[in-house]
Coordinates of C-alpha atoms in Angstrom, one line a residue:
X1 CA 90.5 108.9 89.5
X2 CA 93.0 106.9 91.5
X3 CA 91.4 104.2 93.9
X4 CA 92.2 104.6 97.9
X5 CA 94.7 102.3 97.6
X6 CA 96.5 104.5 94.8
X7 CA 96.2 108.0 96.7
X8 CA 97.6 106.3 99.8
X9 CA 100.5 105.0 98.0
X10 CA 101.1 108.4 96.5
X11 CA 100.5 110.1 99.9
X12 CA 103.1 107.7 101.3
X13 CA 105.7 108.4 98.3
X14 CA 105.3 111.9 98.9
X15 CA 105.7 112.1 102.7
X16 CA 108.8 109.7 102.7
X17 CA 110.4 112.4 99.6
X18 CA 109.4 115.3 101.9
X19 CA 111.2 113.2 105.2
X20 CA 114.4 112.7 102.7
X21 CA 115.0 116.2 101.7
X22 CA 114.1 117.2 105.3
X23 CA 116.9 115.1 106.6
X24 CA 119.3 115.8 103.8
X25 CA 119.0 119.8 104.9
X26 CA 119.9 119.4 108.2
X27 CA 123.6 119.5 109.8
X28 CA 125.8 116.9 110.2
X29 CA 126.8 113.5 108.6
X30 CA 127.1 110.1 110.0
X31 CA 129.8 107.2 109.2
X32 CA 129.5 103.8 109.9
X33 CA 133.1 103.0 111.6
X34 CA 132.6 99.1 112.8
X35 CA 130.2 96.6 111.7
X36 CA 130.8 95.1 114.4
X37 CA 132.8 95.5 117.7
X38 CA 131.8 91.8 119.5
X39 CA 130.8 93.4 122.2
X40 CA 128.2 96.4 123.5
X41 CA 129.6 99.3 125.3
X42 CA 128.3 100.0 128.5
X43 CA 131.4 101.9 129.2
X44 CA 133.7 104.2 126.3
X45 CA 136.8 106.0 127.0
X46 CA 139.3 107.5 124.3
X47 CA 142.9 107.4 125.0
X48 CA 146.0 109.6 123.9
X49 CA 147.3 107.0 122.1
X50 CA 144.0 107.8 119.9
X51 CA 142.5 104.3 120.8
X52 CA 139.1 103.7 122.6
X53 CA 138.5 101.3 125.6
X54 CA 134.9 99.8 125.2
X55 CA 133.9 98.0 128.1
X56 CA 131.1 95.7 129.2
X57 CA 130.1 93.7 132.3
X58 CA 130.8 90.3 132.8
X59 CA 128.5 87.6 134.4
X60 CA 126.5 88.5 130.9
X61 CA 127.2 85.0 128.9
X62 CA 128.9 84.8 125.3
X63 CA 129.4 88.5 123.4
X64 CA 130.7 88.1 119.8
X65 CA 134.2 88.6 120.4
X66 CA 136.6 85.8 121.8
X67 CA 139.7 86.1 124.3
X68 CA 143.3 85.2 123.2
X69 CA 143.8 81.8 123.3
X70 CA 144.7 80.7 126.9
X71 CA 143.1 83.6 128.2
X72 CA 139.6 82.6 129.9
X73 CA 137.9 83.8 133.2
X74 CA 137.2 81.2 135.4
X75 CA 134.3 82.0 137.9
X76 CA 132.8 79.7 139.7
X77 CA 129.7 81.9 140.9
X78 CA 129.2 83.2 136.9
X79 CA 125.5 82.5 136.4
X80 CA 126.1 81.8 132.8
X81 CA 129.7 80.5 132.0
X82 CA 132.2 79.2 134.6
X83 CA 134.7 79.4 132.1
X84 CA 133.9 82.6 130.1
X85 CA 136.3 82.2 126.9
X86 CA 134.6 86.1 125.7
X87 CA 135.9 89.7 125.9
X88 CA 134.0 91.8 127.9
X89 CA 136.2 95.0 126.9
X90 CA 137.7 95.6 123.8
X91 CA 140.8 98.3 122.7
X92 CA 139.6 100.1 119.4
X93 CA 142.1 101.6 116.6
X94 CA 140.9 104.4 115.2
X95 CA 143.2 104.5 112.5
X96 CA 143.2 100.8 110.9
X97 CA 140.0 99.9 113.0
X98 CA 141.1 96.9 114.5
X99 CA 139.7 95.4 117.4
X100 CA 142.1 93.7 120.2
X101 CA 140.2 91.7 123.1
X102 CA 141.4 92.5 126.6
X103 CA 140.9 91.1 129.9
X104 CA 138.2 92.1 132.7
X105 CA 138.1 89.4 135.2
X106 CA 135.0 91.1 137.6
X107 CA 132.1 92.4 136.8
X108 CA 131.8 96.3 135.5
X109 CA 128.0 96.4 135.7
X110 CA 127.6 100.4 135.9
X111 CA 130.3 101.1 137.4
X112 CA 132.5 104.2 137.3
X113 CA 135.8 105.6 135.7
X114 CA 138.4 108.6 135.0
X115 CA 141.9 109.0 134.0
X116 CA 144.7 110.1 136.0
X117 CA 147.2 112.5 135.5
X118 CA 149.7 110.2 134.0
X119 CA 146.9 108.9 131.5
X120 CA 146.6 105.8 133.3
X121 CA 142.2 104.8 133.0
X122 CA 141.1 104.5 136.6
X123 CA 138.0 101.9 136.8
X124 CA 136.2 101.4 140.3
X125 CA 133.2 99.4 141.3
X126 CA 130.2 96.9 139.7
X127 CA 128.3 94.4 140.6
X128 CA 129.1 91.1 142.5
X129 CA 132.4 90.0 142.4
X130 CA 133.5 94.2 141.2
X131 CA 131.7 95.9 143.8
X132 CA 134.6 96.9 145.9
X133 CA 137.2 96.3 142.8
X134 CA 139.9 99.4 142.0
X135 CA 141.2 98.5 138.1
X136 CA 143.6 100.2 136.0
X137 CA 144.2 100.1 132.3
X138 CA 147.5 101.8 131.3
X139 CA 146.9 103.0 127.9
X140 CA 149.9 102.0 125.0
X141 CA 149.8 102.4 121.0
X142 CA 147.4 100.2 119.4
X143 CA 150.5 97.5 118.4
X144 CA 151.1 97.2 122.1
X145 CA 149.4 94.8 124.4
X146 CA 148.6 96.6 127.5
X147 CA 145.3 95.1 129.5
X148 CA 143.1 95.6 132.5
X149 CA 144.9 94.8 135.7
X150 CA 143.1 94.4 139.0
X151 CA 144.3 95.9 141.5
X152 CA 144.9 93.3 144.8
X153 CA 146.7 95.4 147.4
X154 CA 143.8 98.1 147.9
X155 CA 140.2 98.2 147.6
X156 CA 137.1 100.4 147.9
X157 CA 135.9 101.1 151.4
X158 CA 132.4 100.9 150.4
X159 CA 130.9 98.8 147.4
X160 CA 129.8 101.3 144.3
X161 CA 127.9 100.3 141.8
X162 CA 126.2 103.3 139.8
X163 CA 128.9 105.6 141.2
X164 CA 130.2 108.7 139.7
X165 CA 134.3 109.5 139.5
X166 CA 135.6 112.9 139.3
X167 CA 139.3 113.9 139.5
X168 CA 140.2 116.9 141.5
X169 CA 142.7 119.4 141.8
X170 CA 145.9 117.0 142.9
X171 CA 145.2 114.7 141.0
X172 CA 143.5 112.0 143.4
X173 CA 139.8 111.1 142.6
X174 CA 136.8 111.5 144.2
X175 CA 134.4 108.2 144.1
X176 CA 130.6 110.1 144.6
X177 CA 127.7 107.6 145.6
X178 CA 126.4 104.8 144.2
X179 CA 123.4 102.0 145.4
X180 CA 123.4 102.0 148.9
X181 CA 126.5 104.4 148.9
X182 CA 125.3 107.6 150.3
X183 CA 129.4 108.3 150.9
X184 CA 132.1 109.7 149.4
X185 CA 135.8 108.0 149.2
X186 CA 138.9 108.6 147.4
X187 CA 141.5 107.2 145.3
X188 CA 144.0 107.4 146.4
X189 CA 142.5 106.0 149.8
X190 CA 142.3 109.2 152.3
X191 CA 140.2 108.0 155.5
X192 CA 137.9 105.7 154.2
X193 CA 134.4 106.7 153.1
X194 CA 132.7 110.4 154.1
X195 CA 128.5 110.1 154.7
X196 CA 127.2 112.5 152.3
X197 CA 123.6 113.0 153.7
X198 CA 122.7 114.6 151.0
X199 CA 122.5 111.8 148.9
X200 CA 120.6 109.8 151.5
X201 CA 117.9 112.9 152.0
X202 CA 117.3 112.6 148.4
X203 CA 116.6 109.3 147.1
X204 CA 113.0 108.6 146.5
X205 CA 111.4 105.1 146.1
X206 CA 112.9 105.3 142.8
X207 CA 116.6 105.3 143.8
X208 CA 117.1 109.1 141.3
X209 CA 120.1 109.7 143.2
X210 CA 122.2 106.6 141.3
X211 CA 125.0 107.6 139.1
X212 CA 125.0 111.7 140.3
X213 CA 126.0 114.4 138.4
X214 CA 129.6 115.3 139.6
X215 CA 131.0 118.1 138.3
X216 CA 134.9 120.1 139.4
X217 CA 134.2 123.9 139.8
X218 CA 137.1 126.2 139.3
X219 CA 136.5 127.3 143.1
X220 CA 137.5 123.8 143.7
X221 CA 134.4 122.7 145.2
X222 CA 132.5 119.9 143.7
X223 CA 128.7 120.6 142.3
X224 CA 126.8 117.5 142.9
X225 CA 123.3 117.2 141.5
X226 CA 120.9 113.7 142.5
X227 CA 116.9 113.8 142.1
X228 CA 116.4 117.2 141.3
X229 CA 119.2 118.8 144.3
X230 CA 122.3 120.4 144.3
X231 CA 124.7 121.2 146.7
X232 CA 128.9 122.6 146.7
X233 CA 130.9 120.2 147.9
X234 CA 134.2 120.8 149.8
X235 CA 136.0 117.8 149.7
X236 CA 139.1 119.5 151.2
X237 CA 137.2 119.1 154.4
X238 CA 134.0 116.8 153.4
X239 CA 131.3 119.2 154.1
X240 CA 128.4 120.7 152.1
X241 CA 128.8 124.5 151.7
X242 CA 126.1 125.4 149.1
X243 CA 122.7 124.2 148.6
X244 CA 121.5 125.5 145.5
X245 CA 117.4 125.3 144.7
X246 CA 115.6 122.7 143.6
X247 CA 115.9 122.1 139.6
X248 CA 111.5 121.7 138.4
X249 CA 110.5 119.1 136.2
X250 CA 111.0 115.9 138.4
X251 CA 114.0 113.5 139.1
X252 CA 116.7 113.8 136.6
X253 CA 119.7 111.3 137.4
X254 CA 118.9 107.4 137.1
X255 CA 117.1 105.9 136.4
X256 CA 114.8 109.0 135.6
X257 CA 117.9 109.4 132.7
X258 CA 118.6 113.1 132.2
X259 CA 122.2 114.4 131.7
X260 CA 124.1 117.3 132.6
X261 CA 127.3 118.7 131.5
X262 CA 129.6 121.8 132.9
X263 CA 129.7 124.8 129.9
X264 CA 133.3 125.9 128.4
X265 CA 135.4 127.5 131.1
X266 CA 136.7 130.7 129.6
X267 CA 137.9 134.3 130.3
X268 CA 139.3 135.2 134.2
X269 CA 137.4 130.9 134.7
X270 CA 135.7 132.4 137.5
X271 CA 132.3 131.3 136.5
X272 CA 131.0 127.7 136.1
X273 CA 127.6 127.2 134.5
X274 CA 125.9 123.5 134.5
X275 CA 123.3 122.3 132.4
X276 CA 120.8 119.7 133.5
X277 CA 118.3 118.6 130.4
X278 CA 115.7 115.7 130.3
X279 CA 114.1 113.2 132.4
X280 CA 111.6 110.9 132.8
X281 CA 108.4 111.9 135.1
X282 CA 108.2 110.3 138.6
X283 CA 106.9 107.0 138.2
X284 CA 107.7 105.9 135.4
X285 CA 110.7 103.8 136.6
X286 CA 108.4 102.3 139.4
X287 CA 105.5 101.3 136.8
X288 CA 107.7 100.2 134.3
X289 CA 106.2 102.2 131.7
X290 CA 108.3 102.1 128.5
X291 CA 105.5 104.8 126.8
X292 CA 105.5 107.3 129.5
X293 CA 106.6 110.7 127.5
X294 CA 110.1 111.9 128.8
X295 CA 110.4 115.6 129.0
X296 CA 112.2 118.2 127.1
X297 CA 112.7 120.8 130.0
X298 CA 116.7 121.8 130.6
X299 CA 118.2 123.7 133.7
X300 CA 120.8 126.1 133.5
X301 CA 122.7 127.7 136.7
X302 CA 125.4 129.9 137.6
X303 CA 126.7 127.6 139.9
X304 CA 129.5 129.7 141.0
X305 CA 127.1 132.6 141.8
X306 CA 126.5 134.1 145.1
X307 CA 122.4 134.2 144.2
X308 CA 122.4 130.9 141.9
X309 CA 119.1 130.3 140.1
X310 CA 117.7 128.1 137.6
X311 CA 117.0 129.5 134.4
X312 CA 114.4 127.4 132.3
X313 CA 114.4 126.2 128.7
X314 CA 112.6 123.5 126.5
X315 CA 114.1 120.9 123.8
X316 CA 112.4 120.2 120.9
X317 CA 112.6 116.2 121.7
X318 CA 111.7 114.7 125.1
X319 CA 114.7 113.2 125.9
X320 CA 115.5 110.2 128.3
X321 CA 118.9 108.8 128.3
X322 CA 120.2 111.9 126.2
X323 CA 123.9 112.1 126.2
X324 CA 125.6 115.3 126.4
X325 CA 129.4 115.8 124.4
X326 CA 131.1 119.3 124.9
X327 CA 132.3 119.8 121.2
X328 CA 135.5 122.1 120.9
X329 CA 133.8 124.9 119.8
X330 CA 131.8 125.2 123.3
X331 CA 128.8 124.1 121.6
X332 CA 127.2 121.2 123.3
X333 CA 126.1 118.2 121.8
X334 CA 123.0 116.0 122.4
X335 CA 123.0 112.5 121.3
X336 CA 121.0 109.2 121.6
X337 CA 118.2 108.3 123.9
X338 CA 114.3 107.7 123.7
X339 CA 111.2 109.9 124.0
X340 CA 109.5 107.5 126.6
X341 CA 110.5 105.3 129.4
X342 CA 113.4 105.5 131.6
X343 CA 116.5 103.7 132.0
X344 CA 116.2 99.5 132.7
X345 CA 116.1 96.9 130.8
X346 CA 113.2 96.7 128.2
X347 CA 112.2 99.9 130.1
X348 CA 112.7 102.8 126.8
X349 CA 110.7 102.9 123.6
X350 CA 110.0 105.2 121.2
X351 CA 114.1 106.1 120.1
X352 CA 115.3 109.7 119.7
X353 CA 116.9 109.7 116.8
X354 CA 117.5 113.2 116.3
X355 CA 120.6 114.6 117.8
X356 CA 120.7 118.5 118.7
X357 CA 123.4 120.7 119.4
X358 CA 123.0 123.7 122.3
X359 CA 124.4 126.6 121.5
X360 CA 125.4 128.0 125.0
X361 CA 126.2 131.9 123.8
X362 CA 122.9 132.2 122.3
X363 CA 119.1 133.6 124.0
X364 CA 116.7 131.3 125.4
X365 CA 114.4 130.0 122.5
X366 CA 117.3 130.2 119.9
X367 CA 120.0 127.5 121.6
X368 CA 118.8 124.4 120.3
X369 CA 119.1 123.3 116.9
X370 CA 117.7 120.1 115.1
X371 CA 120.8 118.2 112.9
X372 CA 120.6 115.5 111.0
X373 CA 119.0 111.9 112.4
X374 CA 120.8 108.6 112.3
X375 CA 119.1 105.3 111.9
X376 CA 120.1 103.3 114.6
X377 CA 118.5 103.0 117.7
X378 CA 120.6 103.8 120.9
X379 CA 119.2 103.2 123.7
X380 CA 119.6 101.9 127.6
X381 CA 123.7 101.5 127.6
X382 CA 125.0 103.5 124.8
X383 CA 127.8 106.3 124.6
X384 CA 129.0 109.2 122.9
X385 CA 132.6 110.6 123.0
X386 CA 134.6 113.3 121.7
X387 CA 137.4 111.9 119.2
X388 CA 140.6 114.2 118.3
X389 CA 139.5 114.7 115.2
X390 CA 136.6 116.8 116.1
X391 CA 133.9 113.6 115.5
X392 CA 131.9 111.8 117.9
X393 CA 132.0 108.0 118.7
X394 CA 128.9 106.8 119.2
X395 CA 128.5 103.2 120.6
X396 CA 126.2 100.3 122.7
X397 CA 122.9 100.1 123.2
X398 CA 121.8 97.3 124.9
X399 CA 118.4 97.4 126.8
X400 CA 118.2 93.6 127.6
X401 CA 119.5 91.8 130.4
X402 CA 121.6 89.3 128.1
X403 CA 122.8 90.1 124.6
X404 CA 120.0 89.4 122.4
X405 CA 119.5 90.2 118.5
X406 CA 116.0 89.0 117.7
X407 CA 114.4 91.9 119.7
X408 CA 112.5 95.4 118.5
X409 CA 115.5 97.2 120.0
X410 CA 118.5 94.3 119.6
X411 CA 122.0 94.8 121.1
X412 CA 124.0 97.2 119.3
X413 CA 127.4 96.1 118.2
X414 CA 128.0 98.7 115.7
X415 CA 130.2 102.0 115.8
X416 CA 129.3 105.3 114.5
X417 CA 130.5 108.3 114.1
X418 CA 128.5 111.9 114.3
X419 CA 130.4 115.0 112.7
X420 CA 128.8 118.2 113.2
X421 CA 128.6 120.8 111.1
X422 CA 131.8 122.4 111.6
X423 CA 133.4 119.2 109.7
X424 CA 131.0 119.9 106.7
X425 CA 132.8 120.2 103.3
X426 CA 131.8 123.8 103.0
X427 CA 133.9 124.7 105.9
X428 CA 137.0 122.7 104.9
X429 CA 138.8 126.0 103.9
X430 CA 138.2 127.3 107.2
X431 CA 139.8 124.0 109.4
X432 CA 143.3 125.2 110.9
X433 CA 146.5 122.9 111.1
X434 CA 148.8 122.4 114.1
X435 CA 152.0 123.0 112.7
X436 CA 153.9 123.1 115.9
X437 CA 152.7 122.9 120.1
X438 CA 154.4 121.7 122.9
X439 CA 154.1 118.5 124.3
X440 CA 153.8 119.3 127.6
X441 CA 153.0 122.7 129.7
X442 CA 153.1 123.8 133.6
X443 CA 150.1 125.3 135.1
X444 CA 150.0 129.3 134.0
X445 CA 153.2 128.8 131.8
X446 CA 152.7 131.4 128.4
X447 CA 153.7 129.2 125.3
X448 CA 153.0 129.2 121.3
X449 CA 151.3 127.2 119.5
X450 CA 151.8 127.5 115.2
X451 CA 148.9 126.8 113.2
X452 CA 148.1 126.9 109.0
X453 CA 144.8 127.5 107.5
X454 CA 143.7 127.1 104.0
X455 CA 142.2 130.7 103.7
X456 CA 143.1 133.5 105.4
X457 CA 142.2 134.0 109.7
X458 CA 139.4 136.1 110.5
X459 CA 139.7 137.0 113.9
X460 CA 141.0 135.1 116.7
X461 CA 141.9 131.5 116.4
X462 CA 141.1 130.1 119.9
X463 CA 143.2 127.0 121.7
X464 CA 141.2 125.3 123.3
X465 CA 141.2 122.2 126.1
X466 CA 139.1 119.1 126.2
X467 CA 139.5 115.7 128.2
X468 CA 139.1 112.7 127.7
X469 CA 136.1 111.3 130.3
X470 CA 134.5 108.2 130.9
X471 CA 131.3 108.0 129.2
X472 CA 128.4 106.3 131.1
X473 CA 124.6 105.9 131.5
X474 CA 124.1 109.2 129.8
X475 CA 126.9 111.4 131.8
X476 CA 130.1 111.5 130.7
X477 CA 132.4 111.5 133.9
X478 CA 134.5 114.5 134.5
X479 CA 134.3 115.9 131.3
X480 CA 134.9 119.9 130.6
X481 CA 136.4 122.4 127.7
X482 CA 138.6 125.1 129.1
X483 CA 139.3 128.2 126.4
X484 CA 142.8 129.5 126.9
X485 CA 143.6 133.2 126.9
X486 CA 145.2 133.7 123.6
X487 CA 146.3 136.5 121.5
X488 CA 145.5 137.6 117.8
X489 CA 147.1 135.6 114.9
X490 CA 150.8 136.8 113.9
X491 CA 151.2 135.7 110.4
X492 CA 154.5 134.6 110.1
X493 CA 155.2 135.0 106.2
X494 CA 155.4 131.5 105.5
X495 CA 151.4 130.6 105.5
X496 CA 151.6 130.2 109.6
X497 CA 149.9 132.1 112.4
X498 CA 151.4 132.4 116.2
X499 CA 149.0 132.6 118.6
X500 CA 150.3 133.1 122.2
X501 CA 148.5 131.2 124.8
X502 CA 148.7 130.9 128.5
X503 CA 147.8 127.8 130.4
X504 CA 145.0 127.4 133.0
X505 CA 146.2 128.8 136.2
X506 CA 145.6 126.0 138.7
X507 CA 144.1 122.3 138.4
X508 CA 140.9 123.5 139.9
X509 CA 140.1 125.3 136.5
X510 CA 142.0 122.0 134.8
X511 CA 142.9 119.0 137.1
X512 CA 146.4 117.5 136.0
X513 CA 146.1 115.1 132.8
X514 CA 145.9 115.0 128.6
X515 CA 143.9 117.0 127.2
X516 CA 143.6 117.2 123.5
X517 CA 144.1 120.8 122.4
X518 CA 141.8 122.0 119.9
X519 CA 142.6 125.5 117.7
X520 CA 139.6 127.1 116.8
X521 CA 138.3 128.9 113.6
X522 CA 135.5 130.7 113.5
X523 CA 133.7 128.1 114.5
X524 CA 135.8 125.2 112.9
X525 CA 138.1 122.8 115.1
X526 CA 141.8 121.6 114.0
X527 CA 142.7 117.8 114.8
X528 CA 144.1 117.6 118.4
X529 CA 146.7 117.4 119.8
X530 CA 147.1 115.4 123.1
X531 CA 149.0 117.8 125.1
X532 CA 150.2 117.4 129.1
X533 CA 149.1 119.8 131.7
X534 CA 151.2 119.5 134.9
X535 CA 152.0 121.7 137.8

C-alpha cells in the first residue's frame, strides 16, 4: 500500500493533469509579445500607424529603459532623480517589436487621455508638476520619431488627477472629475471648469467617485456613473437631465475597481446599453484589506430608456480591477484583476487569472463564459487593448509605489497578447479579407467595402467600427463598437463579396476620428482597417 507521502504525491499528480486538460479545453490562446518593455504601463493607447504608446509616471526613479542620449529630465523637486536619464513612455511596433523611448517631462500619475479627430493622442492631468498639464503625442510610422510635447500656451483650469476623457460630438473633449475635481472642463478650453454636484454628492470617505465612468450616448448626452450613481449629462448646456437608480452591490469606480463599458451600437443606434461589473465591498480601501473578497455582481441598463432600470447578473470570478475590451464581434471581454482587495499599492491579492468573455445577445445566466487562464499576474496598473488584428494587448501591473522585482506580485514588464476564440485555428476558414475600403468616409455617406473569405459566406458579413481609447485603471476611456447597416454579400465572380454599408449618421453615434473597421463572419473578425470618419 502506498505511504501518505506516496498517495499525496499521486493526488497532487492527478489534480495538476486534471488542471492541464481543464485549461487546454477552454477558449483562447496567449502569446508572449515582449520580454521586456523597460517600463510598466500605467497608461496603453494603439495608434493607426499600428503602434502602441505605453506610458508611465515620472517622479518614480530608474525603469529599465534609457532616454536617447542627451535626452534627460531635469527636475529639481524629483524625489528620486534630479536628472532622470529613463523613459517613462515608450512607442511599441507591433510588427518588428521594437521598442523606441520617448519623452514625458511631468508626471502622468493616473491621469487621463483620448485621441482627436485628426489621430493626434490627447493626454491631460497627473500628479505634481502634471496636474494642470495638457500633452499631445502626434502619432507617425514606427521609423519616425514623433514624441510627447507639452503643451505651454494653455492649461487645465482645474488640476485632474484620476480624471476621465471622453470626446464628443465636434470633436472637442470633455475632461470629467478627478481628486478634488467635482467639475467638468474642456479641451478645447470653453469657459473654464462647470461644478458637477453630482460628483461632490457622491464621494464617500473612500473617494469611489475617482476616475468615473464616462461614456457618449448617441442622444448626445453623456452617461456618467461614480460610487454606485448615474446621471445624463448635457454638456451642450452643463446640466444633469437624468438621474438614473442606484446600481446595488456597493461603490464600483476607484478605488473600489469595477469597470464598465457601453455595448455595440447597432440598428436605427437609438439605444445605448452600459455595463457596470465588479467591485470591492465598502471598506475595503479604508482598512486596507488585500483579502477582502471582491464581488462578481454586473449591472446592465438601458440607458437611453425613458424607464431605465438595472438588470442584475453574477460572474463567475469576483473581480476587482477587471478590465473590459469590446471585441469586434460585440462580445465583450474581461481581462486581468484580483479576487480581493481594491485598487492601491500592495492593496490586491489573490490574482484573477481567468479572463471571461460576455456575450451581450445572450439570457441572463448564459452570458458569461470561462476561457483560457494566463500565468501572469496583472494587477493594480495594468491594461488591455484591442489590436487591429482582432488580439488583445495586455500590459503593466505594478502594485508598488516604486518599480520593484523581488515582491509576491513584482512589476510587470512583459507584453501579452490574448486571442479569443474567434482567432482559433478551427475558424481560420471562416476569417474574411479586406480586399478593398475607402480610406476615408463622411458621416451617413453609403460606400463598399470588398472582402475574400476562404470558404463560402453564410449570411451577412457585418462592417463593423471600433476606436482606439486610452486604457486606464480598469476603464478604457471612450471606447465603443458601432455595427454599420450593411447589405447581403454580392459575390462578384472573382472569389469577392460587396457588401454595401452606410456610415453612422452623426458623431453622437461616432464622434469624429480612426476607427479600425472590422468585417465580420459569423462570428470571426478580418484584420482592420484604420479608416477616417469625418463630417
Amino acid at each position: 500500500m502506498p505511504s501518505v507521502s506516496q498517495q499525496w504525491l499521486l493526488l497532487l499528480l492527478i489534480s495538476t493533469v486534471l488542471t492541464v486538460f481543464a485549461r487546454a479545453d477552454l477558449p483562447g490562446t496567449w502569446e508572449l509579445l515582449v520580454q521586456n518593455a523597460g517600463l510598466a504601463s500605467m497608461h496603453t493607447a494603439v495608434t493607426r500607424f499600428n503602434t502602441v504608446v505605453l506610458l508611465d509616471r515620472t517622479n518614480i526613479g530608474p525603469s529599465r529603459k534609457m532616454l536617447r542620449r542627451g535626452h534627460c529630465r531635469k527636475d529639481p523637486y524629483d524625489a528620486v532623480l534630479k536628472l532622470d536619464c529613463y523613459a517613462h513612455s515608450v512607442l511599441f511596433d507591433l510588427q518588428t517589436k521594437q521598442i523606441r523611448p520617448l519623452m514625458i517631462q511631468t508626471d502622468t500619475w493616473c491621469s487621463s487621455g483620448q485621441f482627436l479627430p485628426d489621430g493626434t493622442l490627447l493626454q491631460t492631468g497627473g500628479d505634481l508638476d502634471g496636474v494642470k498639464k495638457i500633452r499631445k503625442f502626434v502619432p507617425c510610422e514606427a521609423t519616425g520619431s514623433c514624441d510627447w510635447v507639452e503643451l505651454a500656451d494653455v492649461e487645465l483650469a482645474n488640476g485632474r488627477w484620476y480624471a476621465t476623457n471622453q470626446i464628443l460630438p465636434d470633436g472637442s473633449v470633455a475632461i470629467v472629475g478627478g481628486r478634488a475635481a467635482n467639475t467638468v472642463e474642456y479641451y478645447p478650453p470653453r469657459k473654464g471648469a462647470v461644478a458637477l454636484n453630482f460628483l461632490a454628492d457622491v464621494e464617500d470617505n473612500q473617494m469611489d467617485n475617482l476616475y468615473p465612468y464616462v461614456h457618449l450616448l448617441p442622444n448626445g448626452h453623456l452617461f456618467i456613473f461614480a460610487n454606485n450613481k448615474a446621471v445624463s449629462y448635457d454638456h451642450n448646456v452643463d446640466k444633469i437631465v437624468k438621474e438614473y437608480p442606484p446600481l446595488d452591490g456597493g461603490p464600483r469606480n476607484y478605488p473600489s475597481a469595477g469597470s464598465s463599458a457601453m455595448l455595440a451600437l447597432e440598428g436605427d443606434y437609438s439605444t445605448a446599453v452600459i455595463l457596470v461589473c465588479g467591485g470591492a465591498p465598502y471598506g475595503a480601501f479604508i482598512e486596507r484589506s488585500t483579502d477582502t473578497p471582491a464581488h462578481g455582481s454586473c449591472g446592465r441598463i438601458i440607458a437611453t430608456s425613458p424607464d431605465p432600470v438595472w438588470e442584475m447578473e453574477d460572474m463567475p470570478f469576483g473581480r476587482i480591477m477587471g478590465d473590459m475590451v469590446m471585441l469586434p464581434s460585440g462580445d465583450v471581454l474581461v481581462i486581468n484583476g484580483a479576487q480581493a482587495g481594491t485598487q492601491g499599492f500592495e492593496a490586491a491579492s489573490n490574482p484573477c487569472l481567468y479572463p471571461l468573455l460576455y456575450r451581450s445577445d445572450q439570457p441572463v445566466g448564459l452570458r458569461f463564459m470561462t476561457l483560457n487562464p494566463g500565468t501572469v499576474p496583472r494587477l493594480y496598473h495594468s491594461t488591455a487593448n484591442l489590436l487591429p488584428d482582432g488580439r488583445v494587448l495586455i500590459a503593466g501591473s505594478n502594485p508598488h509605489y516604486f518599480y520593484r522585482f523581488d515582491a509576491e506580485f513584482p512589476t510587470e514588464l512583459r507584453i501579452e497578447a490574448f486571442s479569443p476564440e474567434y482567432l482559433s485555428p478551427d475558424r481560420a476558414n471562416l476569417r474574411p479579407i479586406f480586399e478593398g475600403i475607402p480610406e476615408t468616409v463622411r458621416y451617413g455617406e453609403s460606400f463598399d467595402v470588398s472582402v475574400s473569405v476562404p470558404l463560402s459566406v453564410v449570411g451577412v458579413v457585418e462592417v463593423n467600427l471600433g476606436n482606439a481609447p486610452f486604457a486606464t485603471h480598469s476603464f478604457s476611456q471612450g471606447q465603443r463598437l458601432v455595427k454599420l447597416a450593411v447589405t447581403p454579400s454580392v459575390p462578384d465572380g472573382e472569389g469577392r463579396y460587396r457588401i454595401s454599408c452606410v456610415a453612422p449618421p452623426n458623431g453622437m453615434v461616432a464622434p469624429p476620428g480612426y476607427y479600425m473597421a472590422f468585417a465580420v463572419n459569423q462570428g470571426v473578425p478580418s484584420v482592420a482597417r484604420w479608416i477616417h470618419l469625418v463630417s
